[in-house]
PDB file of C-alpha atoms in Angstrom:
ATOM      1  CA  UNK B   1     -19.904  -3.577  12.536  1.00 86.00           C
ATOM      2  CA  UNK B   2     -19.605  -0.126  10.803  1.00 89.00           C
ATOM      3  CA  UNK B   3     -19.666   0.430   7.325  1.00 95.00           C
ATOM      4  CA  UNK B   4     -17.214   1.708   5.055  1.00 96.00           C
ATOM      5  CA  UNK B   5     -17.092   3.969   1.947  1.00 97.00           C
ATOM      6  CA  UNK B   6     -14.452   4.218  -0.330  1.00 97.00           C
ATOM      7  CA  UNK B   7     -15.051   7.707  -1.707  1.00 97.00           C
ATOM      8  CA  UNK B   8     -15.977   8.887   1.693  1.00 97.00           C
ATOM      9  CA  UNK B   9     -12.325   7.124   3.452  1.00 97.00           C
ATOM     10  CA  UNK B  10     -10.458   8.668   0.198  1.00 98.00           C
ATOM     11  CA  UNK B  11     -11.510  12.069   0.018  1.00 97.00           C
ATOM     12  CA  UNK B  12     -11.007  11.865   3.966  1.00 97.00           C
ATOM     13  CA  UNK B  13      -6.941  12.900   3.598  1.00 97.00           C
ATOM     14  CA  UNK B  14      -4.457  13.700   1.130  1.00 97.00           C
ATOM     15  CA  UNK B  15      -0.990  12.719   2.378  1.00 95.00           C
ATOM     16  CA  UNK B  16       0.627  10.199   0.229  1.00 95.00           C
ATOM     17  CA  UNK B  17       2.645   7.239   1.386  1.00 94.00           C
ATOM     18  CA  UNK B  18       0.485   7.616   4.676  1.00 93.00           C
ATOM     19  CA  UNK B  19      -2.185   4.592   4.840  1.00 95.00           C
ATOM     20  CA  UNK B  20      -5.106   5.158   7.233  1.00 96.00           C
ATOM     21  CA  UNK B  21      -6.881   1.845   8.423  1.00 96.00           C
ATOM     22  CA  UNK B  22      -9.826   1.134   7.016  1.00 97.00           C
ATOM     23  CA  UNK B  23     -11.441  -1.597   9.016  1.00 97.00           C
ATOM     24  CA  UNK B  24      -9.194  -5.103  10.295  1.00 96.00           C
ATOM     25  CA  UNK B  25     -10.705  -8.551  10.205  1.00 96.00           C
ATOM     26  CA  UNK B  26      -8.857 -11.977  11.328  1.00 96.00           C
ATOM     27  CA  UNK B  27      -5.302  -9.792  12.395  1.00 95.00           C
ATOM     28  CA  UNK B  28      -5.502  -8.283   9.072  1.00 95.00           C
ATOM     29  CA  UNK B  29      -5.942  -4.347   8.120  1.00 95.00           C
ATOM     30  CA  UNK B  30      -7.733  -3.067   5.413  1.00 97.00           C
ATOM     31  CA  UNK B  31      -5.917   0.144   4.394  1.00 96.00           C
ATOM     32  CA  UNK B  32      -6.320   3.026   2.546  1.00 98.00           C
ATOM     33  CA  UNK B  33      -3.288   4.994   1.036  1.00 97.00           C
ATOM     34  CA  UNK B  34      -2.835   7.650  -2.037  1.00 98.00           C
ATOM     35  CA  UNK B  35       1.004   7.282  -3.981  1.00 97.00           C
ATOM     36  CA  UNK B  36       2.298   9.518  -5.874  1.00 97.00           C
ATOM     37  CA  UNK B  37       5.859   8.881  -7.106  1.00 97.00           C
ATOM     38  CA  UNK B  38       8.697   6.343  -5.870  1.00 96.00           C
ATOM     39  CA  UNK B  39       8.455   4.300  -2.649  1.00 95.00           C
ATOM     40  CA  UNK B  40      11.654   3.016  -0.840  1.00 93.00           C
ATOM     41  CA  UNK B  41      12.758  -0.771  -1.736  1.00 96.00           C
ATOM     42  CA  UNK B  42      11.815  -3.142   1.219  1.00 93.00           C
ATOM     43  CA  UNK B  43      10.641  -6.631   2.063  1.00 91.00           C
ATOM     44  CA  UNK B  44       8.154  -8.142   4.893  1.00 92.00           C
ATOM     45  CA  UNK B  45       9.607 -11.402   6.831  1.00 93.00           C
ATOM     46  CA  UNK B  46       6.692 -12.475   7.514  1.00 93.00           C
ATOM     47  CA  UNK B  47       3.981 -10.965   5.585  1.00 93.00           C
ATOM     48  CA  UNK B  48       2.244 -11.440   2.349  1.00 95.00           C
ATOM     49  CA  UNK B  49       1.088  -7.458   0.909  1.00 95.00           C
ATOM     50  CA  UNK B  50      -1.642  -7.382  -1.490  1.00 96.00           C
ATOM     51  CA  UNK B  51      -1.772  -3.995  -3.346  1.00 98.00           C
ATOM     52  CA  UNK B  52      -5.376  -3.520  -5.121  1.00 98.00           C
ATOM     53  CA  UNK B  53      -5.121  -0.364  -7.678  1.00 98.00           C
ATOM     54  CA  UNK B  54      -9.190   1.642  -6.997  1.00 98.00           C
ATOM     55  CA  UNK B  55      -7.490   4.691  -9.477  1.00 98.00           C
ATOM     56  CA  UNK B  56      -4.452   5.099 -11.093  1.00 98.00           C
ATOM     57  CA  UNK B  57      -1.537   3.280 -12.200  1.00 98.00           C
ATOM     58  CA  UNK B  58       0.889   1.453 -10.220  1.00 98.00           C
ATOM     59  CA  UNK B  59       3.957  -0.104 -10.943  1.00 98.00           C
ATOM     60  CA  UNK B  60       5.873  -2.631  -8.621  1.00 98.00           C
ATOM     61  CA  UNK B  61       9.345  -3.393  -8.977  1.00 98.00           C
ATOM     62  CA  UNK B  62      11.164  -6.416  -8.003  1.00 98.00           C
ATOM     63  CA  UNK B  63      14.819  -6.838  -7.685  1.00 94.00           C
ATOM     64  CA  UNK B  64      14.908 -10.672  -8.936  1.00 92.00           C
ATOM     65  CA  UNK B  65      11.648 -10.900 -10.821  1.00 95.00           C
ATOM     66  CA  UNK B  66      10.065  -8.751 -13.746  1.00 97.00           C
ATOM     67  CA  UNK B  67       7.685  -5.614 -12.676  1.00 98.00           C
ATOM     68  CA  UNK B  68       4.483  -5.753 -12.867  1.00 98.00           C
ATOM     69  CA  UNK B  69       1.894  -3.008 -13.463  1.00 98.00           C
ATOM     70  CA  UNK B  70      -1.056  -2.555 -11.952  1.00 98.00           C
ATOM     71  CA  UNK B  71      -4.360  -0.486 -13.335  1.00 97.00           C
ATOM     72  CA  UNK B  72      -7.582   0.473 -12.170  1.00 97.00           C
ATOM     73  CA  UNK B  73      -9.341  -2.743 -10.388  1.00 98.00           C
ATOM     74  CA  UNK B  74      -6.676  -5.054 -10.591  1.00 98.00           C
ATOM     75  CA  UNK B  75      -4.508  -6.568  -7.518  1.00 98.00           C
ATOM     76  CA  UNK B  76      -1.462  -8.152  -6.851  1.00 98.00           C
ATOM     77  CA  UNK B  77      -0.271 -10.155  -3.553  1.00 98.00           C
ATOM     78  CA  UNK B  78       3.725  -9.954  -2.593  1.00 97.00           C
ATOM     79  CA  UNK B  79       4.585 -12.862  -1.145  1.00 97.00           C
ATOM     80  CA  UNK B  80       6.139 -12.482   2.367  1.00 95.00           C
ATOM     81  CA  UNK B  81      10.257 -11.628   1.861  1.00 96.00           C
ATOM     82  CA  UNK B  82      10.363 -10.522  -2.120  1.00 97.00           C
ATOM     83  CA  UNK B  83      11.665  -7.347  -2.022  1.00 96.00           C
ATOM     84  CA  UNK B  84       9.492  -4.707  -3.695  1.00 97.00           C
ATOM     85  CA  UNK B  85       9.137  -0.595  -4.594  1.00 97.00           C
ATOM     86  CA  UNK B  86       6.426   0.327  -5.305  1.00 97.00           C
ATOM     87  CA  UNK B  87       6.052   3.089  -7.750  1.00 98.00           C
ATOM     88  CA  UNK B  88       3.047   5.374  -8.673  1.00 97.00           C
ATOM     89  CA  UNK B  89       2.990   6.135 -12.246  1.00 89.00           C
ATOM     90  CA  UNK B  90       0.406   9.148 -11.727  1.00 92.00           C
ATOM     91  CA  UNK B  91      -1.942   9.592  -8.459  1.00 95.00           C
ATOM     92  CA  UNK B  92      -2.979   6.273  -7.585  1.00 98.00           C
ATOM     93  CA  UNK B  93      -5.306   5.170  -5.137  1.00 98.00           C
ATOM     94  CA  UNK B  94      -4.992   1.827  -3.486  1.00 98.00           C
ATOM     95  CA  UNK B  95      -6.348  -0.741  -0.829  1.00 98.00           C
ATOM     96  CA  UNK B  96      -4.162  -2.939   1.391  1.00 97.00           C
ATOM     97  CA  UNK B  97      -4.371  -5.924   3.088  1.00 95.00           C
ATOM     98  CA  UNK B  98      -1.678  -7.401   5.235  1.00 92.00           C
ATOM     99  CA  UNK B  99      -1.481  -8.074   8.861  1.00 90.00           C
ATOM    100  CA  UNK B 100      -2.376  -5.438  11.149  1.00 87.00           C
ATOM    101  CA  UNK B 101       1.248  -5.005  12.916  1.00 82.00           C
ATOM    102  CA  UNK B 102       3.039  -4.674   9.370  1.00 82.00           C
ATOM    103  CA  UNK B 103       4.514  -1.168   8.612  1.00 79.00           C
ATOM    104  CA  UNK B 104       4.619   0.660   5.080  1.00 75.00           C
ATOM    105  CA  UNK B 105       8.426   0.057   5.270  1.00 67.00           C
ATOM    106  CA  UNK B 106       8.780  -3.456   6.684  1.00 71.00           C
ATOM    107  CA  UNK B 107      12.658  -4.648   6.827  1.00 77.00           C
ATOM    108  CA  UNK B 108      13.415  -0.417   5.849  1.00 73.00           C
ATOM    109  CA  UNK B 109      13.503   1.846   8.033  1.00 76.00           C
ATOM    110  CA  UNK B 110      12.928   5.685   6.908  1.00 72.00           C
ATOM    111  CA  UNK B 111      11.144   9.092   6.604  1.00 77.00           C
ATOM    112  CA  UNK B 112       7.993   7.592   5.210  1.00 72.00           C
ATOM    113  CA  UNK B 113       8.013   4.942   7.690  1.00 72.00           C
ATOM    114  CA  UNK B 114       4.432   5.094   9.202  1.00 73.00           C
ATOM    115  CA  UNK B 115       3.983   2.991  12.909  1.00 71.00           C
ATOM    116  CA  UNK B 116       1.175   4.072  14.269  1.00 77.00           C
ATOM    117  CA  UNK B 117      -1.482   4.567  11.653  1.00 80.00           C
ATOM    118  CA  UNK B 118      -4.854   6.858  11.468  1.00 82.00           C
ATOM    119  CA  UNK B 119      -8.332   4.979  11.540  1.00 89.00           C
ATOM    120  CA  UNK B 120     -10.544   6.361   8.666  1.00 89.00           C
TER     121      UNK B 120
END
């Protein structure tokens, strides 16, 4: 068991679109990750991917559904397959929770595609 702190973990890197894992319970990481900008559109088979905003402003896009936007303390799930982009209004800090194996890019893959994550 180790405890974790948020502003400690956050102020521990600044690379954007680059999630560090924060802790993993039950096959499911707990990730950390700054945006800034536009993400790449992608989808995960088999995951759900829930975003929770800690700063900023986030907006996700969906292809076949209405975006939704995202502010400080609130948090939205992605059901497994909906395509997505995720795009940071200003510098946004989030949490992440989805299975430990699933990368930033699921179906995509690109330059920001991370695969072997950093551990707070």
């Amino acid at each position: 068991m180790e405890k974790v702190n948020l502003d400690d973990g956050f102020d521990s890197f600044d690379e954007r679109w680059s999630p560090r894992v924060a802790a993993e319970l039950n096959g499911q990481a707990v990730k950390f990750a700054k945006l800034d900008g536009e993400f790449v559109w992608h989808h995960h088979d088999d995951a759900d991917e829930l975003f929770l905003v800690r700063s900023g402003r986030l907006r996700i896009e969906f292809r076949e559904a209405e975006d939704v936007v995202l502010d400080d303390g609130e948090l939205l799930v992605v059901p497994a397959g909906v395509e997505h982009r995720p795009v940071a209004e200003t510098e946004t800090e989030v949490l992440l929770f989805e299975p430990t194996e699933t990368t930033n890019t699921g179906n995509v893959e690109s330059e920001r595609t991370e695969s072997d994550l950093e551990r707070l």
